[in-house]
mmCIF file of C-alpha atoms in Angstrom:
data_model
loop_
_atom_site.group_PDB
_atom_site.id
_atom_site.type_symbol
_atom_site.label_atom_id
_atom_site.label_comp_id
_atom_site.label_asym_id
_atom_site.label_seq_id
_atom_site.Cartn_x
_atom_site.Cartn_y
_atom_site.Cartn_z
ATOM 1 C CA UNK A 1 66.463 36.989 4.903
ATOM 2 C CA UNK A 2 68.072 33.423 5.129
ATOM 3 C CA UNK A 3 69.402 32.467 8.950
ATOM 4 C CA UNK A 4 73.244 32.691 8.243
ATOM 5 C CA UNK A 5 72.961 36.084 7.001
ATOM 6 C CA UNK A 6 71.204 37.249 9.715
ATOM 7 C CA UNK A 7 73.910 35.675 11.586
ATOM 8 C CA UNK A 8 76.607 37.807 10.076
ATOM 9 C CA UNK A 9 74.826 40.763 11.081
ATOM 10 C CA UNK A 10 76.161 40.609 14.093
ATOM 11 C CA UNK A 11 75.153 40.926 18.016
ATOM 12 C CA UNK A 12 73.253 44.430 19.013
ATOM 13 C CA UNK A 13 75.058 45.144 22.600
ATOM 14 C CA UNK A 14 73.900 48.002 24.352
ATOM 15 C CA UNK A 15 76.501 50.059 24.927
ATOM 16 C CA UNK A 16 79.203 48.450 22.947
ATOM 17 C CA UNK A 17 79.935 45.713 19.809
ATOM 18 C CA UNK A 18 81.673 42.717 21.361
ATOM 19 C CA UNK A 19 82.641 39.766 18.718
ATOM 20 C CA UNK A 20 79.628 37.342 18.237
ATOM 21 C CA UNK A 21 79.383 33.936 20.102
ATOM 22 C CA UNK A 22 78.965 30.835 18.254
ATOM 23 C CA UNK A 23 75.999 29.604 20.186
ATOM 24 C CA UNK A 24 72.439 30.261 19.713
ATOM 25 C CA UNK A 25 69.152 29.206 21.387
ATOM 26 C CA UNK A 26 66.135 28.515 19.758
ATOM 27 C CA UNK A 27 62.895 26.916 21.352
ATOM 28 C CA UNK A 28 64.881 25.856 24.202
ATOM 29 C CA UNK A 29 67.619 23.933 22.501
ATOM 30 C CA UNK A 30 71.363 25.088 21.930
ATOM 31 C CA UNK A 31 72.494 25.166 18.359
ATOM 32 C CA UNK A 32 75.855 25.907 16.703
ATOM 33 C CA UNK A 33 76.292 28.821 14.719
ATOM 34 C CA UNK A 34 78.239 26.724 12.503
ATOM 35 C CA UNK A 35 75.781 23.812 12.130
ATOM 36 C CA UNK A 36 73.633 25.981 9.391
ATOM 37 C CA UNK A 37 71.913 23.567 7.819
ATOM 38 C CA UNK A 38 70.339 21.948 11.166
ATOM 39 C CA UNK A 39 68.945 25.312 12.339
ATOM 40 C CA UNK A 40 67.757 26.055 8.707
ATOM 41 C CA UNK A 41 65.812 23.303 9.080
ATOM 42 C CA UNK A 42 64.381 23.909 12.331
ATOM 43 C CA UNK A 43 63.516 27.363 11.243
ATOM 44 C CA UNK A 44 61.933 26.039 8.503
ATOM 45 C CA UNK A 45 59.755 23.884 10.590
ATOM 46 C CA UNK A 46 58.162 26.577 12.448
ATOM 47 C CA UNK A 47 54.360 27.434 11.636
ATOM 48 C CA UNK A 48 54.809 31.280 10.041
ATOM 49 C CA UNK A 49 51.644 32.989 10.286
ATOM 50 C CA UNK A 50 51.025 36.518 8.980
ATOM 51 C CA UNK A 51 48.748 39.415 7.960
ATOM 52 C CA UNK A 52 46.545 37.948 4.838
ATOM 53 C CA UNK A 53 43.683 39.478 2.646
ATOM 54 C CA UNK A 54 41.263 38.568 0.636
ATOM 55 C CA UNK A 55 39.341 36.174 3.333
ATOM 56 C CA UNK A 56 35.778 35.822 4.098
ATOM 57 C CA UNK A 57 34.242 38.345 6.322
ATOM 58 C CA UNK A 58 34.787 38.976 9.703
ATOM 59 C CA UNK A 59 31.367 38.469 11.680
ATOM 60 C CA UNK A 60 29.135 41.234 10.767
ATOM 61 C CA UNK A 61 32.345 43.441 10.159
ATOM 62 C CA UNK A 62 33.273 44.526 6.645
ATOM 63 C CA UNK A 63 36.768 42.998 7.277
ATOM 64 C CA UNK A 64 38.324 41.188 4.889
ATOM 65 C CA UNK A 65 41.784 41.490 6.204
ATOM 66 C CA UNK A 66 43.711 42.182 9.409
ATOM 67 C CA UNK A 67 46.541 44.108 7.957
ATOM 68 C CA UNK A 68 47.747 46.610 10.559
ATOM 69 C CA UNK A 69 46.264 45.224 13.030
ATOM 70 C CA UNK A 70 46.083 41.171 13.445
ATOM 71 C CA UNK A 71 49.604 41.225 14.418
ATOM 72 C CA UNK A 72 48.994 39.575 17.584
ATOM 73 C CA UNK A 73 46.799 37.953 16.661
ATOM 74 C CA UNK A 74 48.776 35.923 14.225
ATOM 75 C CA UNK A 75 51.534 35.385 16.820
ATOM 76 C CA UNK A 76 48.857 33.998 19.550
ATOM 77 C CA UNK A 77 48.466 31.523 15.872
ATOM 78 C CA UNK A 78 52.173 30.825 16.013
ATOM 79 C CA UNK A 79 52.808 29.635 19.517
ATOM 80 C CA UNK A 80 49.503 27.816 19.323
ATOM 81 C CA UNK A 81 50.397 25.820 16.015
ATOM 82 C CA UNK A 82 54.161 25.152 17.166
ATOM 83 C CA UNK A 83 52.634 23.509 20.352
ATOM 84 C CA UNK A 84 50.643 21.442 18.610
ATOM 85 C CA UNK A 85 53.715 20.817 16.345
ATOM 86 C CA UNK A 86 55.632 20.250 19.640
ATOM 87 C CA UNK A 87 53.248 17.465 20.907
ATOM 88 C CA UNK A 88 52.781 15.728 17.810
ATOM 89 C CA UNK A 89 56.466 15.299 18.160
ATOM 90 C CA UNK A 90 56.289 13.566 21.435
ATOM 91 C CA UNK A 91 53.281 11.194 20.214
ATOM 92 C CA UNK A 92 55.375 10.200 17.088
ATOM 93 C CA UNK A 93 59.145 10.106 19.280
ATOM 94 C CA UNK A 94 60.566 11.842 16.415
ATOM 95 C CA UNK A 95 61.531 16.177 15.912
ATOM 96 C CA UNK A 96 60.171 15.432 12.216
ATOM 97 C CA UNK A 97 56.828 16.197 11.671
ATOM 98 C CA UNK A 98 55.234 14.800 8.708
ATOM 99 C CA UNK A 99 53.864 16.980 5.695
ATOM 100 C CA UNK A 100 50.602 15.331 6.550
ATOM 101 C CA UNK A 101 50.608 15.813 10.199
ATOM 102 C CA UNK A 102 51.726 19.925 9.450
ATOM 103 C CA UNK A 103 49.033 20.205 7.065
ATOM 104 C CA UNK A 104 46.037 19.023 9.658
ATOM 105 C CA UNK A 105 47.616 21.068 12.404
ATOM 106 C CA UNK A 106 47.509 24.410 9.994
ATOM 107 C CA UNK A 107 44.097 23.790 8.859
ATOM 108 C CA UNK A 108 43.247 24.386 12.191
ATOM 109 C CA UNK A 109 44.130 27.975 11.566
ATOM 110 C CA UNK A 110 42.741 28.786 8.023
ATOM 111 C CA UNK A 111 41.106 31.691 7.054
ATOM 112 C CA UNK A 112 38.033 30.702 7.126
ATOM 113 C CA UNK A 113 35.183 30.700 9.615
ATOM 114 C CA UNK A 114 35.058 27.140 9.902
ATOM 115 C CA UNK A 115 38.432 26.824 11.411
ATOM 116 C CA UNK A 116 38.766 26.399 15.190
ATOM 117 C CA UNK A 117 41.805 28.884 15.319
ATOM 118 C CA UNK A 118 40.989 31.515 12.676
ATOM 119 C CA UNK A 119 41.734 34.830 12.561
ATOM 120 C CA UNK A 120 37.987 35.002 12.476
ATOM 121 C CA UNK A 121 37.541 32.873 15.780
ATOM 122 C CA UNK A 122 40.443 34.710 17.017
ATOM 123 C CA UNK A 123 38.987 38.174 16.703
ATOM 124 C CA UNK A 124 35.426 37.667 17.946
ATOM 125 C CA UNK A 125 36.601 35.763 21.002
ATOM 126 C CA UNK A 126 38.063 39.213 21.887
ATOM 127 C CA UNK A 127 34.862 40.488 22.229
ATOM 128 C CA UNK A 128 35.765 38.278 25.804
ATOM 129 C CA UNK A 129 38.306 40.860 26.615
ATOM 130 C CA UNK A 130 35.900 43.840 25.232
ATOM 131 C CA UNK A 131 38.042 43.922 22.296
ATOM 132 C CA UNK A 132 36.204 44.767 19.023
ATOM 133 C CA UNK A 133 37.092 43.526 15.279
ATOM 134 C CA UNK A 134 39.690 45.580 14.281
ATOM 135 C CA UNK A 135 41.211 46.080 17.538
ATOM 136 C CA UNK A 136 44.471 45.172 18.662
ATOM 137 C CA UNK A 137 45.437 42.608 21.496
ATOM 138 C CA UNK A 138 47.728 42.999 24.280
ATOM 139 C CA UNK A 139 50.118 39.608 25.116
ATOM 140 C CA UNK A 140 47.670 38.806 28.169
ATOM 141 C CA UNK A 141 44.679 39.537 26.066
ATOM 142 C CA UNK A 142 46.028 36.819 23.540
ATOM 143 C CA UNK A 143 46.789 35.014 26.280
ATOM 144 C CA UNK A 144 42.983 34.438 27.438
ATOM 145 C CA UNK A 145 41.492 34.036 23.798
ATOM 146 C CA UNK A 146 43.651 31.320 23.289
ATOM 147 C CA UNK A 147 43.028 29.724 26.620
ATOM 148 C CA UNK A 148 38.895 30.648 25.866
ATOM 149 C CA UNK A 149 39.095 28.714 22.464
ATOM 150 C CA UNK A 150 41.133 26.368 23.309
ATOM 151 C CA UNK A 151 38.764 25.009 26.047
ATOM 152 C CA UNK A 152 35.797 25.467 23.473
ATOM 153 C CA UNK A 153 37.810 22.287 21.875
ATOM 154 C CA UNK A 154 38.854 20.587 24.221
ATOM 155 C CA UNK A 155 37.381 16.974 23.358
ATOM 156 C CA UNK A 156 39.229 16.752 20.322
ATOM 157 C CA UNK A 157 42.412 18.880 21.048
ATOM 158 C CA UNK A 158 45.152 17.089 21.975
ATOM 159 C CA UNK A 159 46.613 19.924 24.495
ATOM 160 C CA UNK A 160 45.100 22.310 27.278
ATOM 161 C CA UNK A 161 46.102 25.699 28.228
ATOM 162 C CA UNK A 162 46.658 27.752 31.422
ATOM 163 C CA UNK A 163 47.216 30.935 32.040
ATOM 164 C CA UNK A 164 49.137 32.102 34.967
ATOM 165 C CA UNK A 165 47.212 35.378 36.501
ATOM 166 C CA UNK A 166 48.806 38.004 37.894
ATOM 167 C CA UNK A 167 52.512 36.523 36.933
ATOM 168 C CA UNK A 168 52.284 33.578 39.291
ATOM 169 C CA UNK A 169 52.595 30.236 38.333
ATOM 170 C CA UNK A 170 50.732 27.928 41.276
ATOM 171 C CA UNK A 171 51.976 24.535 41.243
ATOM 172 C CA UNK A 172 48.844 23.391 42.852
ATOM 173 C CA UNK A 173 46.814 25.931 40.410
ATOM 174 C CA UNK A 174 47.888 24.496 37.237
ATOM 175 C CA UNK A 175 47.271 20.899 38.309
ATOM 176 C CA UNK A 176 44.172 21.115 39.314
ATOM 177 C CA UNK A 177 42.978 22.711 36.045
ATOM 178 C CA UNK A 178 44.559 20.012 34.235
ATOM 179 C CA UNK A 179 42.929 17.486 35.826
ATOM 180 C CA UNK A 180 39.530 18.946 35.063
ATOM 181 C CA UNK A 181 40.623 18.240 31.536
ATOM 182 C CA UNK A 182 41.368 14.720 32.349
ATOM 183 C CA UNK A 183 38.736 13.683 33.832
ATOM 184 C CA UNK A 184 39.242 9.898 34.786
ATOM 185 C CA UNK A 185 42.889 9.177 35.050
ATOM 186 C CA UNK A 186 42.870 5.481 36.509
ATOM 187 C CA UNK A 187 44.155 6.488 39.572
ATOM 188 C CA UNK A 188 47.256 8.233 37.970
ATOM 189 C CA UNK A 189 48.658 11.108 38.054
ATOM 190 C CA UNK A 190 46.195 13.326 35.688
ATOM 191 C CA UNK A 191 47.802 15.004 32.984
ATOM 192 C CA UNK A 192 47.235 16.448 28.985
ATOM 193 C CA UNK A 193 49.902 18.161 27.407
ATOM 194 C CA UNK A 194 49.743 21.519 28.666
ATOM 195 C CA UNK A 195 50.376 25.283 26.964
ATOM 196 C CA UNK A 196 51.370 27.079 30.067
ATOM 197 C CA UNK A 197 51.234 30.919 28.926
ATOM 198 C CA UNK A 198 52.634 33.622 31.430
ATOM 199 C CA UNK A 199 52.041 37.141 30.937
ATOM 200 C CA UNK A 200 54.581 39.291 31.779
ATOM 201 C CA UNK A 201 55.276 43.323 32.331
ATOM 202 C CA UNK A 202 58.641 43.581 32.655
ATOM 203 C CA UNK A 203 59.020 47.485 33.165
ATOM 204 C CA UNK A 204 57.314 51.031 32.353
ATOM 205 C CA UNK A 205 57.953 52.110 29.010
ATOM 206 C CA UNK A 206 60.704 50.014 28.349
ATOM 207 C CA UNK A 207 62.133 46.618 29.405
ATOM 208 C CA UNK A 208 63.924 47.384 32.793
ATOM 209 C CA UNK A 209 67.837 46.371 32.064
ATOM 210 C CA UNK A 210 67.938 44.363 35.658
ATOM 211 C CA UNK A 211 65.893 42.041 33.734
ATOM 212 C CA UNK A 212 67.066 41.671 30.735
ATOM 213 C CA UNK A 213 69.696 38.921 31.039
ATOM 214 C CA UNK A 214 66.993 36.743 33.277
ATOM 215 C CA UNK A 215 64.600 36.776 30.940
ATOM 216 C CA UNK A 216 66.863 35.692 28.417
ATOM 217 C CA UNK A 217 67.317 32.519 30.541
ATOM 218 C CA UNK A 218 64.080 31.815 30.496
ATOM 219 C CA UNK A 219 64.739 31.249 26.202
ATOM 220 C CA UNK A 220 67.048 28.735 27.212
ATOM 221 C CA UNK A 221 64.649 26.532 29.396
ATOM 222 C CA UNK A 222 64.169 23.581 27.909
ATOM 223 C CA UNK A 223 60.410 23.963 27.588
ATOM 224 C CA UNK A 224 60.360 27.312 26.153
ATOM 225 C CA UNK A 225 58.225 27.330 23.413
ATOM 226 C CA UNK A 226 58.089 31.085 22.752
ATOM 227 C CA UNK A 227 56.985 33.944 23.669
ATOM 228 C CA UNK A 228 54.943 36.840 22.270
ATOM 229 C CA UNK A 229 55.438 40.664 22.451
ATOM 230 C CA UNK A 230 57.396 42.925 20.088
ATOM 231 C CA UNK A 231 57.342 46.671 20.149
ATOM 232 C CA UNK A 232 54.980 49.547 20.448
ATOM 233 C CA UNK A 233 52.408 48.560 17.744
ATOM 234 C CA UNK A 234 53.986 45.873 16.332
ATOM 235 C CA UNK A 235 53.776 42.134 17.888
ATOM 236 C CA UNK A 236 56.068 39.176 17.220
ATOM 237 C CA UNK A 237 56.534 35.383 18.037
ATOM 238 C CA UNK A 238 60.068 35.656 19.848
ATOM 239 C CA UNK A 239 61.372 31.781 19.566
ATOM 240 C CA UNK A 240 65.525 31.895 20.656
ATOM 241 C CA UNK A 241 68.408 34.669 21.790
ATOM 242 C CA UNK A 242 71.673 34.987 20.153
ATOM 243 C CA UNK A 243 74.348 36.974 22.353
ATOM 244 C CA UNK A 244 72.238 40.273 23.388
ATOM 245 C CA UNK A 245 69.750 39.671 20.546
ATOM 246 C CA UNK A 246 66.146 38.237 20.815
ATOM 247 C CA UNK A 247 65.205 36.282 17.418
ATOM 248 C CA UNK A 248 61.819 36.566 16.158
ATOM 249 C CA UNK A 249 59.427 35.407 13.460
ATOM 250 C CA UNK A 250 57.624 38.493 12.075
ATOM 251 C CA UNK A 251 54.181 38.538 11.232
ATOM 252 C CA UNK A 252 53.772 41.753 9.159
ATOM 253 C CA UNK A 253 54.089 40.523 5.656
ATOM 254 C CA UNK A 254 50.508 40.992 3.725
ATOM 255 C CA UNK A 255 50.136 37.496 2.074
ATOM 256 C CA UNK A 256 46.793 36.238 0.094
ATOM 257 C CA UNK A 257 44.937 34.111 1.773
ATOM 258 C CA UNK A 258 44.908 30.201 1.080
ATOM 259 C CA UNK A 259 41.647 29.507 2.177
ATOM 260 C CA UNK A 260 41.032 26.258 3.227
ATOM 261 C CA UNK A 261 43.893 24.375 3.766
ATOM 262 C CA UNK A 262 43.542 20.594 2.080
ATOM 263 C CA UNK A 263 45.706 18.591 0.303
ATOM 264 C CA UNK A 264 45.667 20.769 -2.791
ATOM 265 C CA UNK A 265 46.638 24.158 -0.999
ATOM 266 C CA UNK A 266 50.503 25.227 -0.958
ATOM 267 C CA UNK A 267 51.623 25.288 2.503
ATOM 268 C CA UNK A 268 54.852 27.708 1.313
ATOM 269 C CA UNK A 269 53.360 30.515 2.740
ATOM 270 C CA UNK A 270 53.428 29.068 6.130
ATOM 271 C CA UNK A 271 57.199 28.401 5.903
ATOM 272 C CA UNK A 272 59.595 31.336 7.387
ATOM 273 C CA UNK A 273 62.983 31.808 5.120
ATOM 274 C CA UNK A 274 64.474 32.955 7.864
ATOM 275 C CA UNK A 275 64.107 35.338 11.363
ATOM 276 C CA UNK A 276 64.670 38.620 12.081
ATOM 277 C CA UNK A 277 66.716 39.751 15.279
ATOM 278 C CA UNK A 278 66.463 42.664 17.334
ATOM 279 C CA UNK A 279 68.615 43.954 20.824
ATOM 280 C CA UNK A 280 66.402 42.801 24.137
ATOM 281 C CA UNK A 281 66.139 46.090 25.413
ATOM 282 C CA UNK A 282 64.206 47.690 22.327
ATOM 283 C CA UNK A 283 61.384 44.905 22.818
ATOM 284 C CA UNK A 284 58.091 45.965 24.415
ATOM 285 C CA UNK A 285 58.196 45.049 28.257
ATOM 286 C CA UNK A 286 54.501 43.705 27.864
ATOM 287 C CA UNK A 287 54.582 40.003 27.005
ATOM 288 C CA UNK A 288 53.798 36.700 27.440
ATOM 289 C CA UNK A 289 56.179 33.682 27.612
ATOM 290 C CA UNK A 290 54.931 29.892 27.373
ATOM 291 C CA UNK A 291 56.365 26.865 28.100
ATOM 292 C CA UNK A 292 54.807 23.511 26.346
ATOM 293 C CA UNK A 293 54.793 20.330 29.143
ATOM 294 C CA UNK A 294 53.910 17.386 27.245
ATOM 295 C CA UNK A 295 54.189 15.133 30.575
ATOM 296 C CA UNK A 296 53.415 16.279 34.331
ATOM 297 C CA UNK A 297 57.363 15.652 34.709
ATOM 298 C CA UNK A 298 58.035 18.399 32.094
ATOM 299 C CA UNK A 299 55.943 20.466 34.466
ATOM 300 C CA UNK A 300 57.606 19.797 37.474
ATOM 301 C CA UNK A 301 61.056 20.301 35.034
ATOM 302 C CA UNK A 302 59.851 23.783 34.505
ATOM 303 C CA UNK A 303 59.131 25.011 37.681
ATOM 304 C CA UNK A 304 62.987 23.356 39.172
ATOM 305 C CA UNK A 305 64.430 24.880 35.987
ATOM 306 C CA UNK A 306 62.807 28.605 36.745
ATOM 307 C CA UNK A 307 64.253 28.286 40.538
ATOM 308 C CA UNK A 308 68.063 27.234 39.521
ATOM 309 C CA UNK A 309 67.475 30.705 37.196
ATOM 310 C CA UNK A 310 66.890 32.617 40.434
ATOM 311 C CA UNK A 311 69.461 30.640 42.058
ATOM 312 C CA UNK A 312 72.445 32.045 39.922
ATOM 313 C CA UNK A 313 71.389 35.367 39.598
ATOM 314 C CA UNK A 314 72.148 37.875 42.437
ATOM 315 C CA UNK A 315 70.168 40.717 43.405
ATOM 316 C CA UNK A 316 66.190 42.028 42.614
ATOM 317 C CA UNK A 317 65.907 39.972 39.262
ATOM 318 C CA UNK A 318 62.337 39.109 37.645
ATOM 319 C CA UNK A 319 61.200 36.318 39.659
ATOM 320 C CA UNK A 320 61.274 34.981 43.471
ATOM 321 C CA UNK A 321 60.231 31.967 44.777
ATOM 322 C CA UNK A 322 57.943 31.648 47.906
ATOM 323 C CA UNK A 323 55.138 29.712 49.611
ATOM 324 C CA UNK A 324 52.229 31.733 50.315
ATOM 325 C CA UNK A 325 49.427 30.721 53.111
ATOM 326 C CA UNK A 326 46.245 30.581 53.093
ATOM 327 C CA UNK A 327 43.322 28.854 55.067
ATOM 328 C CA UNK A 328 41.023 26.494 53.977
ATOM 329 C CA UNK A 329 38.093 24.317 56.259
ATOM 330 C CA UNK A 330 40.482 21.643 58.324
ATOM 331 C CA UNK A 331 43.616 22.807 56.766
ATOM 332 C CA UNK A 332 44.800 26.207 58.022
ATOM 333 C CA UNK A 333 48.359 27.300 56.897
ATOM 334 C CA UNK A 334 48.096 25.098 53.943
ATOM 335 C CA UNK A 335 50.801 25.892 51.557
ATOM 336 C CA UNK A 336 50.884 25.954 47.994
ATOM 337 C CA UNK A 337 53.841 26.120 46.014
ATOM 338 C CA UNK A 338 54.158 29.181 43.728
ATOM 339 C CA UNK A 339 56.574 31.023 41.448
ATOM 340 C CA UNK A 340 55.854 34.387 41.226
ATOM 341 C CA UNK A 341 56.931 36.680 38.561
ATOM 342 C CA UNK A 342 57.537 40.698 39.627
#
């Protein structure tokens, strides 16, 4: 389905239809409704991965396939590949990627054993999380396979990941585990473009409504680089909102696989037509959002960004701001700056 016609659909308000607004968000950015050709584009741009068959084995598994139930899987792919998109963008100082540059990012996820980010990788890292082939993830459990093989590449990955346990984000926290990626920094401050993936439970068996237009903001942050989630047995990459609406890339689409991807293979399979929308409240309330800081600025943007969202809204909303204490050897009450998600 192409973008402007899912436009036309029109909002999903609980409750009640109210006429459409012209702006939409997508990875952060503000677009006009109007402007269709410039969000076309962008959709476009982002790295579309779904179910595929016809691949080499699994491990030891008779796999040959993760329809019904790679889902996740594929979206932990998604916001992976657009970060690496997103920071080849900042090394370049341009939003266009070149054909070249996409195809060596997506080879990193081909269907084959070979490739750091496979579906193959993918699924026997989750033996981690005591997942086995086959088995579906959870956002967090995405969440910490990433961040596992991620870290199994670090020396030649241009980007680190952290994820923030138990819904905090520590200031301090993140930091440090950067710097252990650095290494020596000259005597600057150490940094490496950083996934920053937050897992999230936002109610019971359904999104709690007091939470809904919060988390919402948090699409319109300017480092938002997704999020992943979906509904009850069925994951998607979320990337923007639209009036009461969530828009999504969906993964379930049973393609054939490429293989490996060189400069022969067709990369059309990895381009979205379009996204699919659905109302906030009917998404899952398990998931995971991520922001990308390419600099230790767009860090420090994030976390003043996430307190001016608790600073306009009123009442017991997702997130509060605080300083724990703890004690360490010559510095008791030392605090450390946190944002904590609950």
């Amino acid at each position: 389905m192409e973008f402007d016609e899912i436009m036309a659909q029109g909002a999903l308000v609980v409750g009640e239809k109210k006429p459409m607004s012209d702006e939409v968000w997508l990875l952060g950015r503000k677009h006009s409704c109007r402007r269709t050709k410039e969000i076309d584009t962008r959709v476009t741009d982002l790295p579309w991965f779904t179910y595929r068959r016809q691949f080499p084995r699994i491990g030891p598994s008779m796999f040959q396939s993760d329809q019904g139930w790679g889902c996740m899987l594929r979206c932990g792919q998604m916001i992976l590949a657009e970060s690496l998109h997103a920071c080849q963008r900042h090394v370049i100082g341009s939003d266009v990627v070149s054909s070249s540059d996409r195809r060596k990012i997506l080879s990193q996820f081909a269907d084959i054993p070979s490739s750091p980010f496979s579906i193959h990788n993918i699924a026997l890292r989750g033996g981690h999380m005591k997942k086995s082939i086959g088995e579906w993830f959870g956002p967090n459990c995405m969440a910490q396979v990433i961040r596992l093989l991620t870290a199994e590449h670090s020396k030649t990955l241009p980007l680190c990941v952290h994820v923030a346990m138990d819904s905090a984000i520590c200031t301090e926290e993140v930091e440090t585990a950067v710097a252990k990626e650095v290494g020596d920094h000259n005597g600057n401050v150490p940094w490496k473009p950083l996934l920053l993936l937050v897992p999230l439970r936002l109610g019971l068996d359904r999104i709690n409504p007091r939470y809904a237009e919060t988390l919402q903001d948090m699409f319109k942050i300017n480092n938002f680089i997704g999020a992943i989630g979906g509904r009850p047995n069925a994951a998607f990459y979320f990337v923007g909102t639209h009036d009461d609406d969530i828009l999504y890339l969906d993964p379930h689409k049973t393609q054939t696989s490429v293989g490996i991807i060189d400069k022969y293979a067709s990369l059309a399979s990895y381009s979205p037509r379009g996204l699919d929308r659905m109302g906030i409240m009917g998404a899952d309330p398990s998931m995971c959002i991520g922001f990308y800081c390419h600099t230790h600025r767009h860090f420090t943007d994030v976390v003043a960004d996430i307190k001016k969202v608790h600073l306009l809204v009123s009442g017991d909303k997702m997130w509060t701001h605080r300083t724990p204490w703890f004690q360490t050897v010559g510095h008791p009450n030392a605090g450390v700056s946190a944002i904590v998600f609950g």
